[in-house]
Amino acid sequence: ETGVTQSPTHLIKTRGQQVTLRCSSQSGHNTVSWYQQALGQGPQFIFQYYREEENGRGNFPPRFSGLQFPNYSSELNVNALELDDSALYLCASSLVGSRTDTQYFGPGTRLTVL
Amino acid sequence: AQSVAQPEDQVNVAEGNPLTVKCTYSVSGNPYLFWYVQYPNRGLQFLLKYITGDNLVKGSYGFEAEFNKSQTSFHLKKPSALVSDSALYFCAVRDGSNYQLIWGAGTKLIIKP
């Protein structure tokens, strides 16, 4: 176990709704990255948060937004859900600036958009 | 642009035989290379990484990977496969200047008894 937790485990929403996914990082880590993994594909980088600021962003529209809190936990918010948003959403925590900067993943949240 | 290729969608190996899962990469700076494993309905588990130094990297569960700069490859290997190694394996890369990981599409490893 990595110590990274995500909630909820599963979620079903309808098109147009909004969703918030949550992630608690591993103790001692200061950075959270979010990924979207569609069925049968590799993860796609959404964004990364470091010191409560967005530290990099992949090719995702602005309706994907996030927050990082002082305790380094994080939220991923998706507005105006579309069918293609159905995927496994993975959160990873790491310690930026260390030589052992490895991302450790949570179990994911399976989002289904109907 | 950074990219990762895993040329095999699936690799089939008999239990006890050696296994290799292939990965090639393209990155502008010095590569940081990673292997992760994913079991059904689970998140990604870190196996090993190459940052610098020895080209042969040893990781969890008896896996190792060989970094080859001239061939821009980072193949995952294990001398003797177990049925429990059956899973989806992902190779990922980033360069030293940012922390975004770029992922391959994954290789399904099937170990037959």
mmCIF file with all atom_site columns, C-alpha atoms in Angstrom:
data_model
loop_
_atom_site.group_PDB
_atom_site.id
_atom_site.type_symbol
_atom_site.label_atom_id
_atom_site.label_alt_id
_atom_site.label_comp_id
_atom_site.label_asym_id
_atom_site.label_entity_id
_atom_site.label_seq_id
_atom_site.pdbx_PDB_ins_code
_atom_site.Cartn_x
_atom_site.Cartn_y
_atom_site.Cartn_z
_atom_site.occupancy
_atom_site.B_iso_or_equiv
_atom_site.pdbx_formal_charge
_atom_site.auth_seq_id
_atom_site.auth_comp_id
_atom_site.auth_asym_id
_atom_site.auth_atom_id
_atom_site.pdbx_PDB_model_num
ATOM 1   C CA . GLU A 1 1   ? 0.000   0.000   0.000   1.00 0.00 ? 1   GLU A CA 1
ATOM 2   C CA . THR A 1 2   ? 1.241   3.478   -0.899  1.00 0.00 ? 2   THR A CA 1
ATOM 3   C CA . GLY A 1 3   ? -0.604  5.540   1.689   1.00 0.00 ? 3   GLY A CA 1
ATOM 4   C CA . VAL A 1 4   ? -2.346  7.524   -1.047  1.00 0.00 ? 4   VAL A CA 1
ATOM 5   C CA . THR A 1 5   ? -6.097  7.371   -0.669  1.00 0.00 ? 5   THR A CA 1
ATOM 6   C CA . GLN A 1 6   ? -8.866  8.460   -3.004  1.00 0.00 ? 6   GLN A CA 1
ATOM 7   C CA . SER A 1 7   ? -12.584 8.935   -2.577  1.00 0.00 ? 7   SER A CA 1
ATOM 8   C CA . PRO A 1 8   ? -15.056 7.913   -3.669  1.00 0.00 ? 8   PRO A CA 1
ATOM 9   C CA . THR A 1 9   ? -14.185 4.547   -5.183  1.00 0.00 ? 9   THR A CA 1
ATOM 10  C CA . HIS A 1 10  ? -16.942 4.666   -7.760  1.00 0.00 ? 10  HIS A CA 1
ATOM 11  C CA . LEU A 1 11  ? -19.214 7.412   -8.980  1.00 0.00 ? 11  LEU A CA 1
ATOM 12  C CA . ILE A 1 12  ? -22.054 7.607   -11.486 1.00 0.00 ? 12  ILE A CA 1
ATOM 13  C CA . LYS A 1 13  ? -23.093 10.976  -12.904 1.00 0.00 ? 13  LYS A CA 1
ATOM 14  C CA . THR A 1 14  ? -25.134 12.237  -15.827 1.00 0.00 ? 14  THR A CA 1
ATOM 15  C CA . ARG A 1 15  ? -24.034 14.537  -18.620 1.00 0.00 ? 15  ARG A CA 1
ATOM 16  C CA . GLY A 1 16  ? -23.812 18.180  -17.623 1.00 0.00 ? 16  GLY A CA 1
ATOM 17  C CA . GLN A 1 17  ? -23.353 17.488  -13.927 1.00 0.00 ? 17  GLN A CA 1
ATOM 18  C CA . GLN A 1 18  ? -20.340 18.437  -11.871 1.00 0.00 ? 18  GLN A CA 1
ATOM 19  C CA . VAL A 1 19  ? -18.119 16.107  -9.847  1.00 0.00 ? 19  VAL A CA 1
ATOM 20  C CA . THR A 1 20  ? -15.451 16.452  -7.157  1.00 0.00 ? 20  THR A CA 1
ATOM 21  C CA . LEU A 1 21  ? -12.884 13.746  -6.549  1.00 0.00 ? 21  LEU A CA 1
ATOM 22  C CA . ARG A 1 22  ? -10.608 13.730  -3.530  1.00 0.00 ? 22  ARG A CA 1
ATOM 23  C CA . CYS A 1 23  ? -7.088  12.562  -2.832  1.00 0.00 ? 23  CYS A CA 1
ATOM 24  C CA . SER A 1 24  ? -4.988  12.355  0.322   1.00 0.00 ? 24  SER A CA 1
ATOM 25  C CA . SER A 1 25  ? -1.282  12.247  -0.350  1.00 0.00 ? 25  SER A CA 1
ATOM 26  C CA . GLN A 1 26  ? 1.294   10.028  1.272   1.00 0.00 ? 26  GLN A CA 1
ATOM 27  C CA . SER A 1 27  ? 2.784   11.369  4.485   1.00 0.00 ? 27  SER A CA 1
ATOM 28  C CA . GLY A 1 28  ? 5.786   13.603  3.776   1.00 0.00 ? 28  GLY A CA 1
ATOM 29  C CA . HIS A 1 29  ? 4.854   14.281  0.152   1.00 0.00 ? 29  HIS A CA 1
ATOM 30  C CA . ASN A 1 30  ? 4.245   17.822  -1.086  1.00 0.00 ? 30  ASN A CA 1
ATOM 31  C CA . THR A 1 31  ? 2.933   17.317  -4.607  1.00 0.00 ? 31  THR A CA 1
ATOM 32  C CA . VAL A 1 32  ? -0.155  15.768  -6.136  1.00 0.00 ? 32  VAL A CA 1
ATOM 33  C CA . SER A 1 33  ? -0.622  14.847  -9.786  1.00 0.00 ? 33  SER A CA 1
ATOM 34  C CA . TRP A 1 34  ? -3.899  13.824  -11.384 1.00 0.00 ? 34  TRP A CA 1
ATOM 35  C CA . TYR A 1 35  ? -4.295  11.472  -14.326 1.00 0.00 ? 35  TYR A CA 1
ATOM 36  C CA . GLN A 1 36  ? -7.193  10.234  -16.431 1.00 0.00 ? 36  GLN A CA 1
ATOM 37  C CA . GLN A 1 37  ? -7.033  6.640   -17.594 1.00 0.00 ? 37  GLN A CA 1
ATOM 38  C CA . ALA A 1 38  ? -9.593  5.628   -20.185 1.00 0.00 ? 38  ALA A CA 1
ATOM 39  C CA . LEU A 1 39  ? -10.352 1.950   -20.609 1.00 0.00 ? 39  LEU A CA 1
ATOM 40  C CA . GLY A 1 40  ? -7.513  0.124   -22.351 1.00 0.00 ? 40  GLY A CA 1
ATOM 41  C CA . GLN A 1 41  ? -5.210  3.130   -22.398 1.00 0.00 ? 41  GLN A CA 1
ATOM 42  C CA . GLY A 1 42  ? -2.303  4.554   -20.465 1.00 0.00 ? 42  GLY A CA 1
ATOM 43  C CA . PRO A 1 43  ? -2.803  7.409   -18.019 1.00 0.00 ? 43  PRO A CA 1
ATOM 44  C CA . GLN A 1 44  ? -3.046  10.934  -19.397 1.00 0.00 ? 44  GLN A CA 1
ATOM 45  C CA . PHE A 1 45  ? -1.648  13.765  -17.284 1.00 0.00 ? 45  PHE A CA 1
ATOM 46  C CA . ILE A 1 46  ? -4.285  16.299  -16.235 1.00 0.00 ? 46  ILE A CA 1
ATOM 47  C CA . PHE A 1 47  ? -2.331  18.595  -13.920 1.00 0.00 ? 47  PHE A CA 1
ATOM 48  C CA . GLN A 1 48  ? -0.029  18.755  -10.933 1.00 0.00 ? 48  GLN A CA 1
ATOM 49  C CA . TYR A 1 49  ? -0.255  20.802  -7.753  1.00 0.00 ? 49  TYR A CA 1
ATOM 50  C CA . TYR A 1 50  ? 2.712   21.924  -5.696  1.00 0.00 ? 50  TYR A CA 1
ATOM 51  C CA . ARG A 1 51  ? 2.488   24.297  -2.748  1.00 0.00 ? 51  ARG A CA 1
ATOM 52  C CA . GLU A 1 52  ? -1.204  24.829  -3.479  1.00 0.00 ? 52  GLU A CA 1
ATOM 53  C CA . GLU A 1 53  ? -0.485  26.105  -7.001  1.00 0.00 ? 53  GLU A CA 1
ATOM 54  C CA . GLU A 1 54  ? -0.966  24.420  -10.361 1.00 0.00 ? 54  GLU A CA 1
ATOM 55  C CA . ASN A 1 55  ? 2.511   23.361  -11.422 1.00 0.00 ? 55  ASN A CA 1
ATOM 56  C CA . GLY A 1 56  ? 1.837   22.015  -14.880 1.00 0.00 ? 56  GLY A CA 1
ATOM 57  C CA . ARG A 1 57  ? -1.123  21.031  -16.993 1.00 0.00 ? 57  ARG A CA 1
ATOM 58  C CA . GLY A 1 58  ? -1.794  18.515  -19.716 1.00 0.00 ? 58  GLY A CA 1
ATOM 59  C CA . ASN A 1 59  ? -4.114  18.852  -22.677 1.00 0.00 ? 59  ASN A CA 1
ATOM 60  C CA . PHE A 1 60  ? -7.371  19.094  -20.736 1.00 0.00 ? 60  PHE A CA 1
ATOM 61  C CA . PRO A 1 61  ? -9.984  21.873  -20.994 1.00 0.00 ? 61  PRO A CA 1
ATOM 62  C CA . PRO A 1 62  ? -10.562 24.442  -18.235 1.00 0.00 ? 62  PRO A CA 1
ATOM 63  C CA . ARG A 1 63  ? -13.630 22.587  -16.986 1.00 0.00 ? 63  ARG A CA 1
ATOM 64  C CA . PHE A 1 64  ? -11.067 20.318  -15.318 1.00 0.00 ? 64  PHE A CA 1
ATOM 65  C CA . SER A 1 65  ? -9.827  22.211  -12.283 1.00 0.00 ? 65  SER A CA 1
ATOM 66  C CA . GLY A 1 66  ? -8.162  21.395  -9.014  1.00 0.00 ? 66  GLY A CA 1
ATOM 67  C CA . LEU A 1 67  ? -7.146  22.483  -5.585  1.00 0.00 ? 67  LEU A CA 1
ATOM 68  C CA . GLN A 1 68  ? -4.415  21.560  -3.174  1.00 0.00 ? 68  GLN A CA 1
ATOM 69  C CA . PHE A 1 69  ? -4.839  22.209  0.519   1.00 0.00 ? 69  PHE A CA 1
ATOM 70  C CA . PRO A 1 70  ? -2.243  23.120  3.175   1.00 0.00 ? 70  PRO A CA 1
ATOM 71  C CA . ASN A 1 71  ? -2.121  19.477  4.287   1.00 0.00 ? 71  ASN A CA 1
ATOM 72  C CA . TYR A 1 72  ? -1.228  18.579  0.655   1.00 0.00 ? 72  TYR A CA 1
ATOM 73  C CA . SER A 1 73  ? -4.493  16.771  -0.004  1.00 0.00 ? 73  SER A CA 1
ATOM 74  C CA . SER A 1 74  ? -6.148  17.637  -3.279  1.00 0.00 ? 74  SER A CA 1
ATOM 75  C CA . GLU A 1 75  ? -9.406  17.816  -5.193  1.00 0.00 ? 75  GLU A CA 1
ATOM 76  C CA . LEU A 1 76  ? -10.164 17.359  -8.861  1.00 0.00 ? 76  LEU A CA 1
ATOM 77  C CA . ASN A 1 77  ? -13.287 19.118  -10.085 1.00 0.00 ? 77  ASN A CA 1
ATOM 78  C CA . VAL A 1 78  ? -14.888 18.457  -13.429 1.00 0.00 ? 78  VAL A CA 1
ATOM 79  C CA . ASN A 1 79  ? -17.735 20.671  -14.636 1.00 0.00 ? 79  ASN A CA 1
ATOM 80  C CA . ALA A 1 80  ? -20.234 20.061  -17.417 1.00 0.00 ? 80  ALA A CA 1
ATOM 81  C CA . LEU A 1 81  ? -19.518 16.345  -17.561 1.00 0.00 ? 81  LEU A CA 1
ATOM 82  C CA . GLU A 1 82  ? -19.378 14.662  -20.951 1.00 0.00 ? 82  GLU A CA 1
ATOM 83  C CA . LEU A 1 83  ? -19.705 10.996  -21.818 1.00 0.00 ? 83  LEU A CA 1
ATOM 84  C CA . ASP A 1 84  ? -16.001 10.867  -22.721 1.00 0.00 ? 84  ASP A CA 1
ATOM 85  C CA . ASP A 1 85  ? -15.109 11.844  -19.162 1.00 0.00 ? 85  ASP A CA 1
ATOM 86  C CA . SER A 1 86  ? -15.936 8.288   -18.121 1.00 0.00 ? 86  SER A CA 1
ATOM 87  C CA . ALA A 1 87  ? -12.604 6.897   -16.927 1.00 0.00 ? 87  ALA A CA 1
ATOM 88  C CA . LEU A 1 88  ? -10.486 5.892   -13.970 1.00 0.00 ? 88  LEU A CA 1
ATOM 89  C CA . TYR A 1 89  ? -9.084  8.996   -12.295 1.00 0.00 ? 89  TYR A CA 1
ATOM 90  C CA . LEU A 1 90  ? -5.776  8.456   -10.591 1.00 0.00 ? 90  LEU A CA 1
ATOM 91  C CA . CYS A 1 91  ? -4.043  10.634  -8.091  1.00 0.00 ? 91  CYS A CA 1
ATOM 92  C CA . ALA A 1 92  ? -0.328  10.347  -7.368  1.00 0.00 ? 92  ALA A CA 1
ATOM 93  C CA . SER A 1 93  ? 1.733   11.981  -4.674  1.00 0.00 ? 93  SER A CA 1
ATOM 94  C CA . SER A 1 94  ? 5.448   12.686  -4.683  1.00 0.00 ? 94  SER A CA 1
ATOM 95  C CA . LEU A 1 95  ? 8.145   14.744  -3.003  1.00 0.00 ? 95  LEU A CA 1
ATOM 96  C CA . VAL A 1 96  ? 9.250   17.343  -5.498  1.00 0.00 ? 96  VAL A CA 1
ATOM 97  C CA . GLY A 1 97  ? 12.894  18.271  -5.297  1.00 0.00 ? 97  GLY A CA 1
ATOM 98  C CA . SER A 1 98  ? 14.094  14.967  -3.932  1.00 0.00 ? 98  SER A CA 1
ATOM 99  C CA . ARG A 1 99  ? 16.374  12.640  -5.835  1.00 0.00 ? 99  ARG A CA 1
ATOM 100 C CA . THR A 1 100 ? 13.871  9.899   -5.185  1.00 0.00 ? 100 THR A CA 1
ATOM 101 C CA . ASP A 1 101 ? 11.040  11.779  -6.844  1.00 0.00 ? 101 ASP A CA 1
ATOM 102 C CA . THR A 1 102 ? 8.733   8.891   -7.587  1.00 0.00 ? 102 THR A CA 1
ATOM 103 C CA . GLN A 1 103 ? 4.998   9.216   -7.980  1.00 0.00 ? 103 GLN A CA 1
ATOM 104 C CA . TYR A 1 104 ? 2.963   6.873   -5.816  1.00 0.00 ? 104 TYR A CA 1
ATOM 105 C CA . PHE A 1 105 ? -0.592  6.213   -6.880  1.00 0.00 ? 105 PHE A CA 1
ATOM 106 C CA . GLY A 1 106 ? -3.858  5.812   -5.108  1.00 0.00 ? 106 GLY A CA 1
ATOM 107 C CA . PRO A 1 107 ? -6.386  3.128   -6.093  1.00 0.00 ? 107 PRO A CA 1
ATOM 108 C CA . GLY A 1 108 ? -8.335  5.509   -8.312  1.00 0.00 ? 108 GLY A CA 1
ATOM 109 C CA . THR A 1 109 ? -11.907 6.692   -8.669  1.00 0.00 ? 109 THR A CA 1
ATOM 110 C CA . ARG A 1 110 ? -13.991 5.074   -11.400 1.00 0.00 ? 110 ARG A CA 1
ATOM 111 C CA . LEU A 1 111 ? -16.258 7.745   -12.899 1.00 0.00 ? 111 LEU A CA 1
ATOM 112 C CA . THR A 1 112 ? -19.121 6.729   -15.150 1.00 0.00 ? 112 THR A CA 1
ATOM 113 C CA . VAL A 1 113 ? -21.003 9.448   -17.021 1.00 0.00 ? 113 VAL A CA 1
ATOM 114 C CA . LEU A 1 114 ? -24.407 8.449   -18.411 1.00 0.00 ? 114 LEU A CA 1
ATOM 115 C CA . ALA B 2 1   ? 8.097   16.138  -27.754 1.00 0.00 ? 1   ALA B CA 1
ATOM 116 C CA . GLN B 2 2   ? 8.392   13.410  -25.184 1.00 0.00 ? 2   GLN B CA 1
ATOM 117 C CA . SER B 2 3   ? 6.893   10.025  -26.028 1.00 0.00 ? 3   SER B CA 1
ATOM 118 C CA . VAL B 2 4   ? 6.919   6.418   -24.937 1.00 0.00 ? 4   VAL B CA 1
ATOM 119 C CA . ALA B 2 5   ? 6.256   3.364   -27.081 1.00 0.00 ? 5   ALA B CA 1
ATOM 120 C CA . GLN B 2 6   ? 5.387   -0.091  -25.866 1.00 0.00 ? 6   GLN B CA 1
ATOM 121 C CA . PRO B 2 7   ? 5.359   -2.022  -29.130 1.00 0.00 ? 7   PRO B CA 1
ATOM 122 C CA . GLU B 2 8   ? 3.590   -5.122  -27.819 1.00 0.00 ? 8   GLU B CA 1
ATOM 123 C CA . ASP B 2 9   ? -0.033  -5.005  -26.714 1.00 0.00 ? 9   ASP B CA 1
ATOM 124 C CA . GLN B 2 10  ? 0.343   -8.433  -25.131 1.00 0.00 ? 10  GLN B CA 1
ATOM 125 C CA . VAL B 2 11  ? 3.172   -10.747 -24.142 1.00 0.00 ? 11  VAL B CA 1
ATOM 126 C CA . ASN B 2 12  ? 2.601   -14.422 -23.394 1.00 0.00 ? 12  ASN B CA 1
ATOM 127 C CA . VAL B 2 13  ? 5.164   -16.365 -21.368 1.00 0.00 ? 13  VAL B CA 1
ATOM 128 C CA . ALA B 2 14  ? 5.147   -19.793 -19.781 1.00 0.00 ? 14  ALA B CA 1
ATOM 129 C CA . GLU B 2 15  ? 5.635   -19.914 -16.033 1.00 0.00 ? 15  GLU B CA 1
ATOM 130 C CA . GLY B 2 16  ? 9.304   -20.300 -15.131 1.00 0.00 ? 16  GLY B CA 1
ATOM 131 C CA . ASN B 2 17  ? 10.546  -18.815 -18.390 1.00 0.00 ? 17  ASN B CA 1
ATOM 132 C CA . PRO B 2 18  ? 12.267  -15.420 -18.611 1.00 0.00 ? 18  PRO B CA 1
ATOM 133 C CA . LEU B 2 19  ? 10.115  -12.481 -19.627 1.00 0.00 ? 19  LEU B CA 1
ATOM 134 C CA . THR B 2 20  ? 10.798  -9.192  -21.369 1.00 0.00 ? 20  THR B CA 1
ATOM 135 C CA . VAL B 2 21  ? 8.412   -6.280  -21.805 1.00 0.00 ? 21  VAL B CA 1
ATOM 136 C CA . LYS B 2 22  ? 9.712   -3.696  -24.237 1.00 0.00 ? 22  LYS B CA 1
ATOM 137 C CA . CYS B 2 23  ? 9.765   0.085   -23.952 1.00 0.00 ? 23  CYS B CA 1
ATOM 138 C CA . THR B 2 24  ? 11.378  2.769   -26.101 1.00 0.00 ? 24  THR B CA 1
ATOM 139 C CA . TYR B 2 25  ? 11.290  6.463   -25.406 1.00 0.00 ? 25  TYR B CA 1
ATOM 140 C CA . SER B 2 26  ? 11.941  9.882   -26.839 1.00 0.00 ? 26  SER B CA 1
ATOM 141 C CA . VAL B 2 27  ? 12.872  12.793  -24.595 1.00 0.00 ? 27  VAL B CA 1
ATOM 142 C CA . SER B 2 28  ? 14.829  15.972  -25.150 1.00 0.00 ? 28  SER B CA 1
ATOM 143 C CA . GLY B 2 29  ? 16.887  15.985  -21.980 1.00 0.00 ? 29  GLY B CA 1
ATOM 144 C CA . ASN B 2 30  ? 18.213  13.282  -19.698 1.00 0.00 ? 30  ASN B CA 1
ATOM 145 C CA . PRO B 2 31  ? 15.491  10.677  -19.256 1.00 0.00 ? 31  PRO B CA 1
ATOM 146 C CA . TYR B 2 32  ? 13.987  9.561   -15.992 1.00 0.00 ? 32  TYR B CA 1
ATOM 147 C CA . LEU B 2 33  ? 12.365  6.209   -16.732 1.00 0.00 ? 33  LEU B CA 1
ATOM 148 C CA . PHE B 2 34  ? 9.810   4.278   -14.729 1.00 0.00 ? 34  PHE B CA 1
ATOM 149 C CA . TRP B 2 35  ? 7.937   0.991   -14.784 1.00 0.00 ? 35  TRP B CA 1
ATOM 150 C CA . TYR B 2 36  ? 4.601   0.524   -13.084 1.00 0.00 ? 36  TYR B CA 1
ATOM 151 C CA . VAL B 2 37  ? 2.258   -2.453  -12.848 1.00 0.00 ? 37  VAL B CA 1
ATOM 152 C CA . GLN B 2 38  ? -1.522  -2.360  -12.718 1.00 0.00 ? 38  GLN B CA 1
ATOM 153 C CA . TYR B 2 39  ? -3.729  -5.197  -11.551 1.00 0.00 ? 39  TYR B CA 1
ATOM 154 C CA . PRO B 2 40  ? -7.420  -5.283  -12.543 1.00 0.00 ? 40  PRO B CA 1
ATOM 155 C CA . ASN B 2 41  ? -9.442  -2.465  -10.997 1.00 0.00 ? 41  ASN B CA 1
ATOM 156 C CA . ARG B 2 42  ? -6.420  -1.239  -9.101  1.00 0.00 ? 42  ARG B CA 1
ATOM 157 C CA . GLY B 2 43  ? -4.168  1.774   -9.186  1.00 0.00 ? 43  GLY B CA 1
ATOM 158 C CA . LEU B 2 44  ? -0.615  1.771   -10.458 1.00 0.00 ? 44  LEU B CA 1
ATOM 159 C CA . GLN B 2 45  ? 2.148   0.205   -8.401  1.00 0.00 ? 45  GLN B CA 1
ATOM 160 C CA . PHE B 2 46  ? 5.722   1.445   -8.759  1.00 0.00 ? 46  PHE B CA 1
ATOM 161 C CA . LEU B 2 47  ? 8.209   -1.266  -9.790  1.00 0.00 ? 47  LEU B CA 1
ATOM 162 C CA . LEU B 2 48  ? 11.482  0.493   -10.537 1.00 0.00 ? 48  LEU B CA 1
ATOM 163 C CA . LYS B 2 49  ? 13.097  3.560   -12.041 1.00 0.00 ? 49  LYS B CA 1
ATOM 164 C CA . TYR B 2 50  ? 16.247  4.747   -13.773 1.00 0.00 ? 50  TYR B CA 1
ATOM 165 C CA . ILE B 2 51  ? 17.573  8.180   -12.922 1.00 0.00 ? 51  ILE B CA 1
ATOM 166 C CA . THR B 2 52  ? 21.317  7.862   -13.428 1.00 0.00 ? 52  THR B CA 1
ATOM 167 C CA . GLY B 2 53  ? 24.166  5.435   -12.824 1.00 0.00 ? 53  GLY B CA 1
ATOM 168 C CA . ASP B 2 54  ? 24.065  1.695   -13.440 1.00 0.00 ? 54  ASP B CA 1
ATOM 169 C CA . ASN B 2 55  ? 22.241  0.756   -16.615 1.00 0.00 ? 55  ASN B CA 1
ATOM 170 C CA . LEU B 2 56  ? 20.728  -2.306  -14.931 1.00 0.00 ? 56  LEU B CA 1
ATOM 171 C CA . VAL B 2 57  ? 18.125  -1.323  -12.378 1.00 0.00 ? 57  VAL B CA 1
ATOM 172 C CA . LYS B 2 58  ? 16.651  -3.780  -9.895  1.00 0.00 ? 58  LYS B CA 1
ATOM 173 C CA . GLY B 2 59  ? 13.144  -3.334  -8.558  1.00 0.00 ? 59  GLY B CA 1
ATOM 174 C CA . SER B 2 60  ? 10.304  -4.967  -6.719  1.00 0.00 ? 60  SER B CA 1
ATOM 175 C CA . TYR B 2 61  ? 9.130   -8.594  -7.083  1.00 0.00 ? 61  TYR B CA 1
ATOM 176 C CA . GLY B 2 62  ? 12.335  -9.708  -8.834  1.00 0.00 ? 62  GLY B CA 1
ATOM 177 C CA . PHE B 2 63  ? 11.929  -7.363  -11.793 1.00 0.00 ? 63  PHE B CA 1
ATOM 178 C CA . GLU B 2 64  ? 14.808  -5.500  -13.376 1.00 0.00 ? 64  GLU B CA 1
ATOM 179 C CA . ALA B 2 65  ? 15.190  -3.170  -16.321 1.00 0.00 ? 65  ALA B CA 1
ATOM 180 C CA . GLU B 2 66  ? 18.045  -2.309  -18.614 1.00 0.00 ? 66  GLU B CA 1
ATOM 181 C CA . PHE B 2 67  ? 18.609  1.259   -19.765 1.00 0.00 ? 67  PHE B CA 1
ATOM 182 C CA . ASN B 2 68  ? 20.152  1.498   -23.215 1.00 0.00 ? 68  ASN B CA 1
ATOM 183 C CA . LYS B 2 69  ? 20.885  5.078   -24.207 1.00 0.00 ? 69  LYS B CA 1
ATOM 184 C CA . SER B 2 70  ? 21.946  4.362   -27.789 1.00 0.00 ? 70  SER B CA 1
ATOM 185 C CA . GLN B 2 71  ? 18.765  2.413   -28.480 1.00 0.00 ? 71  GLN B CA 1
ATOM 186 C CA . THR B 2 72  ? 16.618  4.715   -26.291 1.00 0.00 ? 72  THR B CA 1
ATOM 187 C CA . SER B 2 73  ? 15.149  1.645   -24.639 1.00 0.00 ? 73  SER B CA 1
ATOM 188 C CA . PHE B 2 74  ? 14.234  0.598   -21.131 1.00 0.00 ? 74  PHE B CA 1
ATOM 189 C CA . HIS B 2 75  ? 13.049  -3.008  -21.308 1.00 0.00 ? 75  HIS B CA 1
ATOM 190 C CA . LEU B 2 76  ? 11.586  -4.712  -18.252 1.00 0.00 ? 76  LEU B CA 1
ATOM 191 C CA . LYS B 2 77  ? 12.860  -8.196  -17.476 1.00 0.00 ? 77  LYS B CA 1
ATOM 192 C CA . LYS B 2 78  ? 12.480  -11.035 -15.034 1.00 0.00 ? 78  LYS B CA 1
ATOM 193 C CA . PRO B 2 79  ? 14.520  -14.248 -15.088 1.00 0.00 ? 79  PRO B CA 1
ATOM 194 C CA . SER B 2 80  ? 11.666  -16.573 -14.099 1.00 0.00 ? 80  SER B CA 1
ATOM 195 C CA . ALA B 2 81  ? 8.018   -15.613 -14.571 1.00 0.00 ? 81  ALA B CA 1
ATOM 196 C CA . LEU B 2 82  ? 5.270   -16.360 -12.065 1.00 0.00 ? 82  LEU B CA 1
ATOM 197 C CA . VAL B 2 83  ? 1.564   -16.707 -12.815 1.00 0.00 ? 83  VAL B CA 1
ATOM 198 C CA . SER B 2 84  ? 1.000   -13.881 -10.335 1.00 0.00 ? 84  SER B CA 1
ATOM 199 C CA . ASP B 2 85  ? 3.050   -11.559 -12.592 1.00 0.00 ? 85  ASP B CA 1
ATOM 200 C CA . SER B 2 86  ? 0.098   -11.491 -15.001 1.00 0.00 ? 86  SER B CA 1
ATOM 201 C CA . ALA B 2 87  ? -0.989  -7.852  -15.136 1.00 0.00 ? 87  ALA B CA 1
ATOM 202 C CA . LEU B 2 88  ? -0.790  -4.673  -17.188 1.00 0.00 ? 88  LEU B CA 1
ATOM 203 C CA . TYR B 2 89  ? 2.638   -3.046  -17.315 1.00 0.00 ? 89  TYR B CA 1
ATOM 204 C CA . PHE B 2 90  ? 3.277   0.603   -18.082 1.00 0.00 ? 90  PHE B CA 1
ATOM 205 C CA . CYS B 2 91  ? 6.488   2.377   -18.974 1.00 0.00 ? 91  CYS B CA 1
ATOM 206 C CA . ALA B 2 92  ? 6.715   6.120   -18.291 1.00 0.00 ? 92  ALA B CA 1
ATOM 207 C CA . VAL B 2 93  ? 9.284   8.844   -18.905 1.00 0.00 ? 93  VAL B CA 1
ATOM 208 C CA . ARG B 2 94  ? 9.984   12.392  -17.913 1.00 0.00 ? 94  ARG B CA 1
ATOM 209 C CA . ASP B 2 95  ? 12.941  14.626  -18.551 1.00 0.00 ? 95  ASP B CA 1
ATOM 210 C CA . GLY B 2 96  ? 14.810  16.296  -15.731 1.00 0.00 ? 96  GLY B CA 1
ATOM 211 C CA . SER B 2 97  ? 13.235  19.688  -16.250 1.00 0.00 ? 97  SER B CA 1
ATOM 212 C CA . ASN B 2 98  ? 9.647   18.907  -15.350 1.00 0.00 ? 98  ASN B CA 1
ATOM 213 C CA . TYR B 2 99  ? 7.656   16.445  -13.319 1.00 0.00 ? 99  TYR B CA 1
ATOM 214 C CA . GLN B 2 100 ? 5.037   15.387  -15.834 1.00 0.00 ? 100 GLN B CA 1
ATOM 215 C CA . LEU B 2 101 ? 5.117   11.697  -16.626 1.00 0.00 ? 101 LEU B CA 1
ATOM 216 C CA . ILE B 2 102 ? 4.449   10.584  -20.189 1.00 0.00 ? 102 ILE B CA 1
ATOM 217 C CA . TRP B 2 103 ? 3.067   7.063   -20.397 1.00 0.00 ? 103 TRP B CA 1
ATOM 218 C CA . GLY B 2 104 ? 3.081   4.219   -22.838 1.00 0.00 ? 104 GLY B CA 1
ATOM 219 C CA . ALA B 2 105 ? -0.167  2.502   -23.781 1.00 0.00 ? 105 ALA B CA 1
ATOM 220 C CA . GLY B 2 106 ? 0.633   -0.515  -21.642 1.00 0.00 ? 106 GLY B CA 1
ATOM 221 C CA . THR B 2 107 ? 1.497   -4.158  -22.269 1.00 0.00 ? 107 THR B CA 1
ATOM 222 C CA . LYS B 2 108 ? -0.665  -6.963  -21.005 1.00 0.00 ? 108 LYS B CA 1
ATOM 223 C CA . LEU B 2 109 ? 1.533   -9.722  -19.609 1.00 0.00 ? 109 LEU B CA 1
ATOM 224 C CA . ILE B 2 110 ? 0.015   -13.194 -19.456 1.00 0.00 ? 110 ILE B CA 1
ATOM 225 C CA . ILE B 2 111 ? 1.906   -15.932 -17.649 1.00 0.00 ? 111 ILE B CA 1
ATOM 226 C CA . LYS B 2 112 ? 0.577   -19.411 -18.365 1.00 0.00 ? 112 LYS B CA 1
ATOM 227 C CA . PRO B 2 113 ? 1.050   -22.289 -15.914 1.00 0.00 ? 113 PRO B CA 1
#
